JSON list of C-alpha atoms in Angstrom, two decimals:
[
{"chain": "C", "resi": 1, "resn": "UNK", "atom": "CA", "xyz": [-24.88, 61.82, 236.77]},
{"chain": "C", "resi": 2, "resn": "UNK", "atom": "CA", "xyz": [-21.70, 60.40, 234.63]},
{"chain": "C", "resi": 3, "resn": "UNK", "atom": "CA", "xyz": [-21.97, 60.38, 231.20]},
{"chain": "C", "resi": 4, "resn": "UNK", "atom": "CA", "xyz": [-19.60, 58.26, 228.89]},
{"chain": "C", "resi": 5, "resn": "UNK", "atom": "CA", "xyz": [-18.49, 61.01, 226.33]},
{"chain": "C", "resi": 6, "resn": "UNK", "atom": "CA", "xyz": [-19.57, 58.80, 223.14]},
{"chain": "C", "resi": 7, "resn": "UNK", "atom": "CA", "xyz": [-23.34, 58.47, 224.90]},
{"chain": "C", "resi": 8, "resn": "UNK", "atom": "CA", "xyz": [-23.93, 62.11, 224.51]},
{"chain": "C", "resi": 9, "resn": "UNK", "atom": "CA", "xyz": [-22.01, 62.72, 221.29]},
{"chain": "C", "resi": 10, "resn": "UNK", "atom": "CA", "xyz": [-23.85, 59.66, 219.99]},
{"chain": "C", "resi": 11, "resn": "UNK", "atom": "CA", "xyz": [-27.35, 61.06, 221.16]},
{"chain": "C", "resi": 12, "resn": "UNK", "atom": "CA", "xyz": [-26.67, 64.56, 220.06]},
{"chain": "C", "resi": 13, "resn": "UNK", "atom": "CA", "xyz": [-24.86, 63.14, 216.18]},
{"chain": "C", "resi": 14, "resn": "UNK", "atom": "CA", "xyz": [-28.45, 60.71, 216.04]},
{"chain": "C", "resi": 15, "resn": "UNK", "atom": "CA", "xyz": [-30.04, 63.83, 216.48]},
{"chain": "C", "resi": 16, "resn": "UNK", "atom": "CA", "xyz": [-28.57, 66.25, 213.52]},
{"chain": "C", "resi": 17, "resn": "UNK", "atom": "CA", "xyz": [-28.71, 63.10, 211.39]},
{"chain": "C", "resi": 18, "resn": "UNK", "atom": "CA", "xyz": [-32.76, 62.23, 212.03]},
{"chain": "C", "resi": 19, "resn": "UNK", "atom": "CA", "xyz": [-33.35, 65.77, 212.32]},
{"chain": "C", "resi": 20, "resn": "UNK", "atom": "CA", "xyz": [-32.24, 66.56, 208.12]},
{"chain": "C", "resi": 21, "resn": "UNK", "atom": "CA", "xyz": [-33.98, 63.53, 207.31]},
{"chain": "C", "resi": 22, "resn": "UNK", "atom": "CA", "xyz": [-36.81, 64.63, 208.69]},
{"chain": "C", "resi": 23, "resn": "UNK", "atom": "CA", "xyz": [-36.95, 68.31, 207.76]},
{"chain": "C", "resi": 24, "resn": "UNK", "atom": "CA", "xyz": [-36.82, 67.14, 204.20]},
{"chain": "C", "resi": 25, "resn": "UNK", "atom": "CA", "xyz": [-39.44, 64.75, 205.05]},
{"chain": "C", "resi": 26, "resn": "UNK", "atom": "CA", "xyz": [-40.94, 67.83, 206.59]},
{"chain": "C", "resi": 27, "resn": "UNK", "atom": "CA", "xyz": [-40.80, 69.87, 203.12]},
{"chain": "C", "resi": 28, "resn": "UNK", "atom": "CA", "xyz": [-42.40, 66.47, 200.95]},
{"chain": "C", "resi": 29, "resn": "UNK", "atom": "CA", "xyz": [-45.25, 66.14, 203.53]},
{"chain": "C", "resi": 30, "resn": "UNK", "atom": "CA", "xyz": [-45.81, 70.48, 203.31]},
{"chain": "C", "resi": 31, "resn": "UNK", "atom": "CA", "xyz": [-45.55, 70.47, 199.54]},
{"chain": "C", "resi": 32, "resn": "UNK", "atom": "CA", "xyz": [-48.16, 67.38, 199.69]},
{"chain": "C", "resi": 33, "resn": "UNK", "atom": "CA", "xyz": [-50.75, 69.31, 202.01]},
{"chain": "C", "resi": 34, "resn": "UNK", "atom": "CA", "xyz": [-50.55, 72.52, 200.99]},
{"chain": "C", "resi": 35, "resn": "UNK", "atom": "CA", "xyz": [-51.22, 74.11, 204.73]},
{"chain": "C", "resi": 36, "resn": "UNK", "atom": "CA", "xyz": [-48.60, 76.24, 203.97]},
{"chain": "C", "resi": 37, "resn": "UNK", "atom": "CA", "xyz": [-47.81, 77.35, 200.59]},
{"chain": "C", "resi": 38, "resn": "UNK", "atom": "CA", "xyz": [-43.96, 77.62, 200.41]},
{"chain": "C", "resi": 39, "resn": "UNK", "atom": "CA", "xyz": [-42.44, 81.54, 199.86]},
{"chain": "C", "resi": 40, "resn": "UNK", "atom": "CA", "xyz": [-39.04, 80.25, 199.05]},
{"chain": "C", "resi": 41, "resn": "UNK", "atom": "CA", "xyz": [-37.71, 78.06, 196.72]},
{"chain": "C", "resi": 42, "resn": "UNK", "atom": "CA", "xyz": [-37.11, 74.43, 197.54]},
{"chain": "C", "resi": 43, "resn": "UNK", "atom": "CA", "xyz": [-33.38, 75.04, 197.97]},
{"chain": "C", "resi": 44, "resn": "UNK", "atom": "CA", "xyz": [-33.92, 77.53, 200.38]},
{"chain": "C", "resi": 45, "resn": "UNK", "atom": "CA", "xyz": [-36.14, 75.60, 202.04]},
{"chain": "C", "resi": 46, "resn": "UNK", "atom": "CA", "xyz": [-34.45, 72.56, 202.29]},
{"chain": "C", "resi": 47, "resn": "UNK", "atom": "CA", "xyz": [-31.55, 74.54, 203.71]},
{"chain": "C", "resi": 48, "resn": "UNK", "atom": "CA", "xyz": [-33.73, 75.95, 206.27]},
{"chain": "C", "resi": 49, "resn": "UNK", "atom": "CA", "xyz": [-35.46, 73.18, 206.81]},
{"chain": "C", "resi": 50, "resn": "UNK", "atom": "CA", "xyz": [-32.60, 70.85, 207.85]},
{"chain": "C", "resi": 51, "resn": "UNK", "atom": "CA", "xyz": [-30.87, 73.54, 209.77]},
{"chain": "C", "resi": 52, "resn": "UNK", "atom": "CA", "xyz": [-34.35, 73.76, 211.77]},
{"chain": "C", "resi": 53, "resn": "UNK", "atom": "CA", "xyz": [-34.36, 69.74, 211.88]},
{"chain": "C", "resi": 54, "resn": "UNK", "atom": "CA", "xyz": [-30.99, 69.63, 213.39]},
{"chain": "C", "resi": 55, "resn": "UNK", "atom": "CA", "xyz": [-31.49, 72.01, 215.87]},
{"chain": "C", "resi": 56, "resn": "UNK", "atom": "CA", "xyz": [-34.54, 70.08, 216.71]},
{"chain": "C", "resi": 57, "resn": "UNK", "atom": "CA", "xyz": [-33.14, 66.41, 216.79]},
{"chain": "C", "resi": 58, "resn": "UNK", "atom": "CA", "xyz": [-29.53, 68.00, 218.86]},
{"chain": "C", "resi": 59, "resn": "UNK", "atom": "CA", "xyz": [-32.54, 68.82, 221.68]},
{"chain": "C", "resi": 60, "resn": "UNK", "atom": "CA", "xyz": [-34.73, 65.78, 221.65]},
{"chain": "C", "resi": 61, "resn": "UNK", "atom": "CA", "xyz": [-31.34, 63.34, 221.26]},
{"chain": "C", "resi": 62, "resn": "UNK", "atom": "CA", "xyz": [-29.61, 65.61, 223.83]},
{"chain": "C", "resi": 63, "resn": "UNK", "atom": "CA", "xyz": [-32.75, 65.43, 226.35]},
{"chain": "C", "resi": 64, "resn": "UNK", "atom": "CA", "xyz": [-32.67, 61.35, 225.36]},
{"chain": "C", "resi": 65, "resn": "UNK", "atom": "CA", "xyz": [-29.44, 61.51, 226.72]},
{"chain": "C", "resi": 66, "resn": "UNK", "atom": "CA", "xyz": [-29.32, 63.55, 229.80]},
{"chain": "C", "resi": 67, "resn": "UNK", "atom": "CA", "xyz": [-32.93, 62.14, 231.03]},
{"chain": "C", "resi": 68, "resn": "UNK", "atom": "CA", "xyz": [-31.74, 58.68, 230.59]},
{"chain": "C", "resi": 69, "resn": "UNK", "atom": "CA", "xyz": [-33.30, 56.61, 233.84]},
{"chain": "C", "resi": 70, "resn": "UNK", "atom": "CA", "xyz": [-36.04, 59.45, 233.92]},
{"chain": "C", "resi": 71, "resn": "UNK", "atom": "CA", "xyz": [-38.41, 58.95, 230.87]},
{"chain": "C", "resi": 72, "resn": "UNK", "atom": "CA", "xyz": [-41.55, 57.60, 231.31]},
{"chain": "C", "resi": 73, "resn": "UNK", "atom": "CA", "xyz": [-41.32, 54.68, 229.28]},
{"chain": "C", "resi": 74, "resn": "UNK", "atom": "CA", "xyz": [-38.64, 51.98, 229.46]},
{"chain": "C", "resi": 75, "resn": "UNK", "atom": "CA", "xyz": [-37.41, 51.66, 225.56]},
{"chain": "C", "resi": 76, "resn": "UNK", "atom": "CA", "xyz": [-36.27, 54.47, 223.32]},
{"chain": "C", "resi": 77, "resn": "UNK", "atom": "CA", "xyz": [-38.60, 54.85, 220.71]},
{"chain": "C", "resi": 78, "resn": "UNK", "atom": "CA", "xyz": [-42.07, 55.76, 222.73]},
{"chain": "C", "resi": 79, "resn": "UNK", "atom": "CA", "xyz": [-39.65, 57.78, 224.85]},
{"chain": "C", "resi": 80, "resn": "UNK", "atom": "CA", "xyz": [-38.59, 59.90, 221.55]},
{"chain": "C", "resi": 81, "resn": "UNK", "atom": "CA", "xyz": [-42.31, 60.11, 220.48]},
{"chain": "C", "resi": 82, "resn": "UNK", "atom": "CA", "xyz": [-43.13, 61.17, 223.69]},
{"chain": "C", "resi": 83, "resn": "UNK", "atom": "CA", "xyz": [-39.87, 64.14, 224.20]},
{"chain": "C", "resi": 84, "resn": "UNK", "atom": "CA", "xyz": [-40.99, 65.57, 220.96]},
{"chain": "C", "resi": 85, "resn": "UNK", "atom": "CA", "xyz": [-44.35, 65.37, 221.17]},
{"chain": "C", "resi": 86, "resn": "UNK", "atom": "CA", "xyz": [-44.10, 67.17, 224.29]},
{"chain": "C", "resi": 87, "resn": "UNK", "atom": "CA", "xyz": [-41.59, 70.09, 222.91]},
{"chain": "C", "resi": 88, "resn": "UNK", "atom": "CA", "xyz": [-43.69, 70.79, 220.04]},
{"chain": "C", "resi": 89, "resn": "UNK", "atom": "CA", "xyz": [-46.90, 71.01, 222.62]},
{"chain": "C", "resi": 90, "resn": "UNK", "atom": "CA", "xyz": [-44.90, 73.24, 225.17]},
{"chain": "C", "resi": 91, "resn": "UNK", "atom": "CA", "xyz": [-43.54, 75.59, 222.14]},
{"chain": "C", "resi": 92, "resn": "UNK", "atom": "CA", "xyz": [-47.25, 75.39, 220.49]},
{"chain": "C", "resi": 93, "resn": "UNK", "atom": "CA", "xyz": [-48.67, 76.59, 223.85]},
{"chain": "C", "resi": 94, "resn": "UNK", "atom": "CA", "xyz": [-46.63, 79.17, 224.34]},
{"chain": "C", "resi": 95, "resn": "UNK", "atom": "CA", "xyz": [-47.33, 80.43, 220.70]},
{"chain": "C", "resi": 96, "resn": "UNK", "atom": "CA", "xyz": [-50.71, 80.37, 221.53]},
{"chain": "C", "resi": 97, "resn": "UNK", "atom": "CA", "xyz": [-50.16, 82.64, 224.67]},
{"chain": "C", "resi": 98, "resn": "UNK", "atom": "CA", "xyz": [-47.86, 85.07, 222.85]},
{"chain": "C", "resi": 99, "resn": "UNK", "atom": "CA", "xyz": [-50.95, 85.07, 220.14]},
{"chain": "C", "resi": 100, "resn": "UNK", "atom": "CA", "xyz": [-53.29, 86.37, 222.93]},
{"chain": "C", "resi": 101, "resn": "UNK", "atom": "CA", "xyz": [-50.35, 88.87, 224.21]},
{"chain": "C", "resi": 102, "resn": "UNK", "atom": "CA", "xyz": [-49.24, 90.21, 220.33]},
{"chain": "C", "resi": 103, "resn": "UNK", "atom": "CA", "xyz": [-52.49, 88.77, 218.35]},
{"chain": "C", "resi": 104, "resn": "UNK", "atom": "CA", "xyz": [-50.56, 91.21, 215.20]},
{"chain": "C", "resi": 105, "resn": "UNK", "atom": "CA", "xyz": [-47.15, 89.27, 215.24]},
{"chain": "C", "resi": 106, "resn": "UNK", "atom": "CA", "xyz": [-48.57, 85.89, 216.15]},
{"chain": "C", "resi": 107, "resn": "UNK", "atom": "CA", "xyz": [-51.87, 83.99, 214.98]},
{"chain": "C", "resi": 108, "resn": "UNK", "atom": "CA", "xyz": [-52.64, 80.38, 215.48]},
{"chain": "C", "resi": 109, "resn": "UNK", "atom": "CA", "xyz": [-54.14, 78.24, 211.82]},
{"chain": "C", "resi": 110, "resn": "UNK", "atom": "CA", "xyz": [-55.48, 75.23, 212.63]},
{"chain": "C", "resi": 111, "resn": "UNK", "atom": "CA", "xyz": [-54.13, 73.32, 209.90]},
{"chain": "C", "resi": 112, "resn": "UNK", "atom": "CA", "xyz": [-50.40, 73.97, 210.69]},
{"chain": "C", "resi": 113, "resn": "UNK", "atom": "CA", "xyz": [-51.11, 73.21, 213.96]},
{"chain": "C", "resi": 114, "resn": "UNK", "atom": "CA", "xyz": [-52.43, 69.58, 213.12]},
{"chain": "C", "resi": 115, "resn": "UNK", "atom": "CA", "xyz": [-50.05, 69.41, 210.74]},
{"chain": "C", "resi": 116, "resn": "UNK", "atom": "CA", "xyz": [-46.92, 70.49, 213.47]},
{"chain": "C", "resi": 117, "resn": "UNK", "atom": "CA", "xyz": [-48.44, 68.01, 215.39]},
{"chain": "C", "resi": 118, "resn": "UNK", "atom": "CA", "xyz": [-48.25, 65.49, 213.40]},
{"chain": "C", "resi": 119, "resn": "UNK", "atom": "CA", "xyz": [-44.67, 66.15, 212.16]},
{"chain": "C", "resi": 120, "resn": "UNK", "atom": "CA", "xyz": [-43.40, 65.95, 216.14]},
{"chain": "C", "resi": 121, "resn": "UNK", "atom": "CA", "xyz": [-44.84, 62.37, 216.23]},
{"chain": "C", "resi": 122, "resn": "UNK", "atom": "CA", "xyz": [-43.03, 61.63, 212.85]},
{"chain": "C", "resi": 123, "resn": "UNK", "atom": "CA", "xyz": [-39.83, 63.28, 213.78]},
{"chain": "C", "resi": 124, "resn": "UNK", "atom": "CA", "xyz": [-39.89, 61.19, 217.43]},
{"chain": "C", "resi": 125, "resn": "UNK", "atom": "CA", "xyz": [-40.27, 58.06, 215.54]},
{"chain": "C", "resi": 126, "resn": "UNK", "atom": "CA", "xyz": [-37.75, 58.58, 213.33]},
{"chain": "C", "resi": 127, "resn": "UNK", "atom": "CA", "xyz": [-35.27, 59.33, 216.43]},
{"chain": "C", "resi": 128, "resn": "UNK", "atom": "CA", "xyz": [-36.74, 56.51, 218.00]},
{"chain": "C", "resi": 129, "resn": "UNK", "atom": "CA", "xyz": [-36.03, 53.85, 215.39]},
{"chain": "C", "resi": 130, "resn": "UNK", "atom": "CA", "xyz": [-32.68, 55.31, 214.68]},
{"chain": "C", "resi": 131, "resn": "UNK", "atom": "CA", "xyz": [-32.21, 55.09, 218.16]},
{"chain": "C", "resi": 132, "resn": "UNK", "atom": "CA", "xyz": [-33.39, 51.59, 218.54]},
{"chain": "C", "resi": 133, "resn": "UNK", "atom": "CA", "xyz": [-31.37, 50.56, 215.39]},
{"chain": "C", "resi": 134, "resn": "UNK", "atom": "CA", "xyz": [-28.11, 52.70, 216.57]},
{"chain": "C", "resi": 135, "resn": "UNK", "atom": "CA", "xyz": [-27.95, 51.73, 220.29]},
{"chain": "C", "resi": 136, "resn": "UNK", "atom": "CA", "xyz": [-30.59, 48.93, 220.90]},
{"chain": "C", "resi": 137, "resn": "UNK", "atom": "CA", "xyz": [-33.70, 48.52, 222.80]},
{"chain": "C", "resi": 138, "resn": "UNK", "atom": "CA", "xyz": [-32.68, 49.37, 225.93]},
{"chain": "C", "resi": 139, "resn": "UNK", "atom": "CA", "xyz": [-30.95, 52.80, 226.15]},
{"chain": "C", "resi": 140, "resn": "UNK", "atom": "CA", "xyz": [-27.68, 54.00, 224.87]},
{"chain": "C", "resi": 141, "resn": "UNK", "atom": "CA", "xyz": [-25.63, 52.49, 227.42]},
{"chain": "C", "resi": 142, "resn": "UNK", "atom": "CA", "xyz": [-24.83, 48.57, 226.91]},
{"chain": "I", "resi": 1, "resn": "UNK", "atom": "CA", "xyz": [-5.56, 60.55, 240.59]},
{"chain": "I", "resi": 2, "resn": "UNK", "atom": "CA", "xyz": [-9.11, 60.22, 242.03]},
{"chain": "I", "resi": 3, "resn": "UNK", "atom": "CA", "xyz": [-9.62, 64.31, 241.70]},
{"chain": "I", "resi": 4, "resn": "UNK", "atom": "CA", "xyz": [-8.76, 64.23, 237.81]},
{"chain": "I", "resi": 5, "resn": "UNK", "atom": "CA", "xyz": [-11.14, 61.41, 238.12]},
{"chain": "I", "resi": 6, "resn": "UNK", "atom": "CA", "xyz": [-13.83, 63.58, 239.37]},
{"chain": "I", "resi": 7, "resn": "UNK", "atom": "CA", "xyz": [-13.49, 66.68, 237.23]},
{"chain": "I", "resi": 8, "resn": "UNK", "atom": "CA", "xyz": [-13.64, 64.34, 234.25]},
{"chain": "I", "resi": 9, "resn": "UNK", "atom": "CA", "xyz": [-16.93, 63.29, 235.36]},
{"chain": "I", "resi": 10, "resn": "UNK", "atom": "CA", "xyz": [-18.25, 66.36, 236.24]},
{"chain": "I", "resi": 11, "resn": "UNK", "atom": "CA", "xyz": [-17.32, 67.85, 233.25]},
{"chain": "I", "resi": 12, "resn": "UNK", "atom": "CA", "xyz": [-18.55, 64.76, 231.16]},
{"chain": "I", "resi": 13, "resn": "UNK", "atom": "CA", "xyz": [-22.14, 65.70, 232.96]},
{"chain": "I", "resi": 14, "resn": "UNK", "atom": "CA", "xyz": [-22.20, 69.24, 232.61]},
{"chain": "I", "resi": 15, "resn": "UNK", "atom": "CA", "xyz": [-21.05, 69.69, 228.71]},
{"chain": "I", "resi": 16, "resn": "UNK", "atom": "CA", "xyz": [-23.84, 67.92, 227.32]},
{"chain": "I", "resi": 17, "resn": "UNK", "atom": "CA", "xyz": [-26.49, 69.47, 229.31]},
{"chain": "I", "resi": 18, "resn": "UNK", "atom": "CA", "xyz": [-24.60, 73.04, 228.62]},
{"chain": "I", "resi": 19, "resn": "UNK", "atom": "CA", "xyz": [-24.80, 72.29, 224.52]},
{"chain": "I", "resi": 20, "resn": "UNK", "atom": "CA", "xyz": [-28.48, 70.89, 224.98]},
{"chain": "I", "resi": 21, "resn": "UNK", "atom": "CA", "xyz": [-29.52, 73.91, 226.63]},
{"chain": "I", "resi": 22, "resn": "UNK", "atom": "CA", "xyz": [-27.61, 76.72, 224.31]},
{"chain": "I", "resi": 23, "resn": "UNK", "atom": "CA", "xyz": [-29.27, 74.03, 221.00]},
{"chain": "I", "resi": 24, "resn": "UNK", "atom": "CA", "xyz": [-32.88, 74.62, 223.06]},
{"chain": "I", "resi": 25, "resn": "UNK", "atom": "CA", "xyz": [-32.32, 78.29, 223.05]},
{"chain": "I", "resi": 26, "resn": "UNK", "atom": "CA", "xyz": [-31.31, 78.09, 219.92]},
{"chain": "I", "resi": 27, "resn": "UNK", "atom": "CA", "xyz": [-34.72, 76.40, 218.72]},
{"chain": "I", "resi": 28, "resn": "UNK", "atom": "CA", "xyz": [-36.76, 78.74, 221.11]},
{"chain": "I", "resi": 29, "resn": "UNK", "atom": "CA", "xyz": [-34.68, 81.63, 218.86]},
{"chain": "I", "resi": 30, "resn": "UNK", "atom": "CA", "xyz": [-35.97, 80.29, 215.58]},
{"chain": "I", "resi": 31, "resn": "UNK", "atom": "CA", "xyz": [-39.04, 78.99, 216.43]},
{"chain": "I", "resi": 32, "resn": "UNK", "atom": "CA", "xyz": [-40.41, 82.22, 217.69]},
{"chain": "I", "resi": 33, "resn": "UNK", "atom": "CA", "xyz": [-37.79, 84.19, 215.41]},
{"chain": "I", "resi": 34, "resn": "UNK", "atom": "CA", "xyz": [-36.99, 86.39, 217.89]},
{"chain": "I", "resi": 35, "resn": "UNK", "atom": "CA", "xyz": [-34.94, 89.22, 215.87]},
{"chain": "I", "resi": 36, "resn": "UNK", "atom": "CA", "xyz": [-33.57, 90.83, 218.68]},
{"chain": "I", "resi": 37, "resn": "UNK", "atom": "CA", "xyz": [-31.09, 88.13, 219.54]},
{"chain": "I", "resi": 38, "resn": "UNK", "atom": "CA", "xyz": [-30.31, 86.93, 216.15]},
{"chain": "I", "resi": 39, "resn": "UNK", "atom": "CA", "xyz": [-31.27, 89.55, 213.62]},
{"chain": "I", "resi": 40, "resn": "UNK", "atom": "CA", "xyz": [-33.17, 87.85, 210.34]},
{"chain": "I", "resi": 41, "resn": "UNK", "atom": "CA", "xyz": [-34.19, 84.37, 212.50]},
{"chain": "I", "resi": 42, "resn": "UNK", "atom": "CA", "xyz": [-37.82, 85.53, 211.70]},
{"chain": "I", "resi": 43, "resn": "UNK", "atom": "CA", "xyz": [-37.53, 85.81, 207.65]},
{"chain": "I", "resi": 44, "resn": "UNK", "atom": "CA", "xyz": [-34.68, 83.21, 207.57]},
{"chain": "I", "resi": 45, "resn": "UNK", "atom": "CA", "xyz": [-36.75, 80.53, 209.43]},
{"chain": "I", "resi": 46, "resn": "UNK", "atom": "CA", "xyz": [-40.53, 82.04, 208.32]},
{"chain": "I", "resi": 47, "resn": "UNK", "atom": "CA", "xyz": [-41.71, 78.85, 206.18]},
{"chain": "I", "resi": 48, "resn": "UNK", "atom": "CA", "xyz": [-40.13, 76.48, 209.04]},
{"chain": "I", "resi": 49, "resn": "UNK", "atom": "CA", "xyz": [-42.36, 77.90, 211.85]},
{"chain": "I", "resi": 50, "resn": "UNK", "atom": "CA", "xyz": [-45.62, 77.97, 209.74]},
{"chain": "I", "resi": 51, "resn": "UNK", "atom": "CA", "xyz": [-45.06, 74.21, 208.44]},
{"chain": "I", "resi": 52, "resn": "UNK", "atom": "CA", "xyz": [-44.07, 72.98, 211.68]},
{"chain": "I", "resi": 53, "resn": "UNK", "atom": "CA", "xyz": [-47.29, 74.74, 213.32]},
{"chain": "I", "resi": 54, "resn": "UNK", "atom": "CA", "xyz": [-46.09, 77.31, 215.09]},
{"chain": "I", "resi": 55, "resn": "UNK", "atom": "CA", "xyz": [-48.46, 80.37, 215.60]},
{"chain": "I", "resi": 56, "resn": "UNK", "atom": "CA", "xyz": [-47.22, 83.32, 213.17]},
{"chain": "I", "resi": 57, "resn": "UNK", "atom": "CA", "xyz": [-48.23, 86.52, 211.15]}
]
């Protein structure tokens, strides 16, 4: 596998960029719901919120990146959709097990969950159209 | 020429799948704020995990 140096700095920069936006977006959409009432101030949570965002967009841009040629669909943005979905599944799963293994340190509420899973699909659409608008339609190489 | 050639390419494969994978074990860090390897990642990142789903106390 070669990778042009400006691909994967490109991916990963998408990533910290959509991944802010979208854990403020995160923080309007929790505030709006109320499945989790906030124990920090907005500050700190916006903080936190787009730390946690750019950690996730740096994996789901890098993973755009490096599994270029092996994602399932053939244009970036129901490949993004479909990477973060499927993090956010694999990381909800395995909260679930370590629920059943420490049911005291972890416990599964249904509402966050729809609500998590509902924030993956936003955040891979987000990626996606910055993707598509960034690079084009067909990948990140021209 | 040709080697230089080749150990830029390697290394233009292997440093982005090295910083993915420490950013993934970074997220597995603060989305299960596991304490142990980076002491306050469950307070810090609490209100993160709940919001984003992720089973909690």
């Amino acid at each position: 596998m070669r990778l042009k140096p400006l691909d994967w700095k490109r991916g990963i920069g998408l990533g910290i960029f959509t991944g802010v936006i979208w854990g403020w977006i995160v923080v309007g959409i929790n505030t709006l719901s109320g499945a989790f009432p906030f124990e920090n101030g907005l500050l700190y949570s916006l903080i936190t919120f787009s730390i946690g965002g750019a950690v996730f967009g740096i994996v789901i841009g890098g993973f755009m990146v490096v599994m270029e040629g092996r994602l399932p669909f053939k244009w970036p943005f129901p490949n993004a959709v479909f990477l973060s979905t499927s993090l956010w599944v694999v990381l909800s799963l395995t909260g679930l097990m370590l629920s059943f293994v420490k049911p005291g340190r972890y416990h599964h509420v249904t509402a966050q969950t729809i609500q998590g899973l509902g924030l993956a699909v936003i955040l891979g659409a987000l990626l996606g159209l910055m993707w598509n608008r960034s690079v084009g339609r067909r990948g990140i190489r021209p | 020429m040709k080697e230089t050639a080749v150990e830029e390419s390697m290394l233009n494969g292997i440093w982005p799948v090295l910083i993915v994978m420490g950013v993934a074990f970074a997220m597995v860090v603060i989305v299960y704020g596991v304490d142990s390897v980076l002491p306050g990642a469950h307070d810090t990142f609490h209100d993160f995990r709940h919001v984003i789903g992720i089973p909690c106390h």
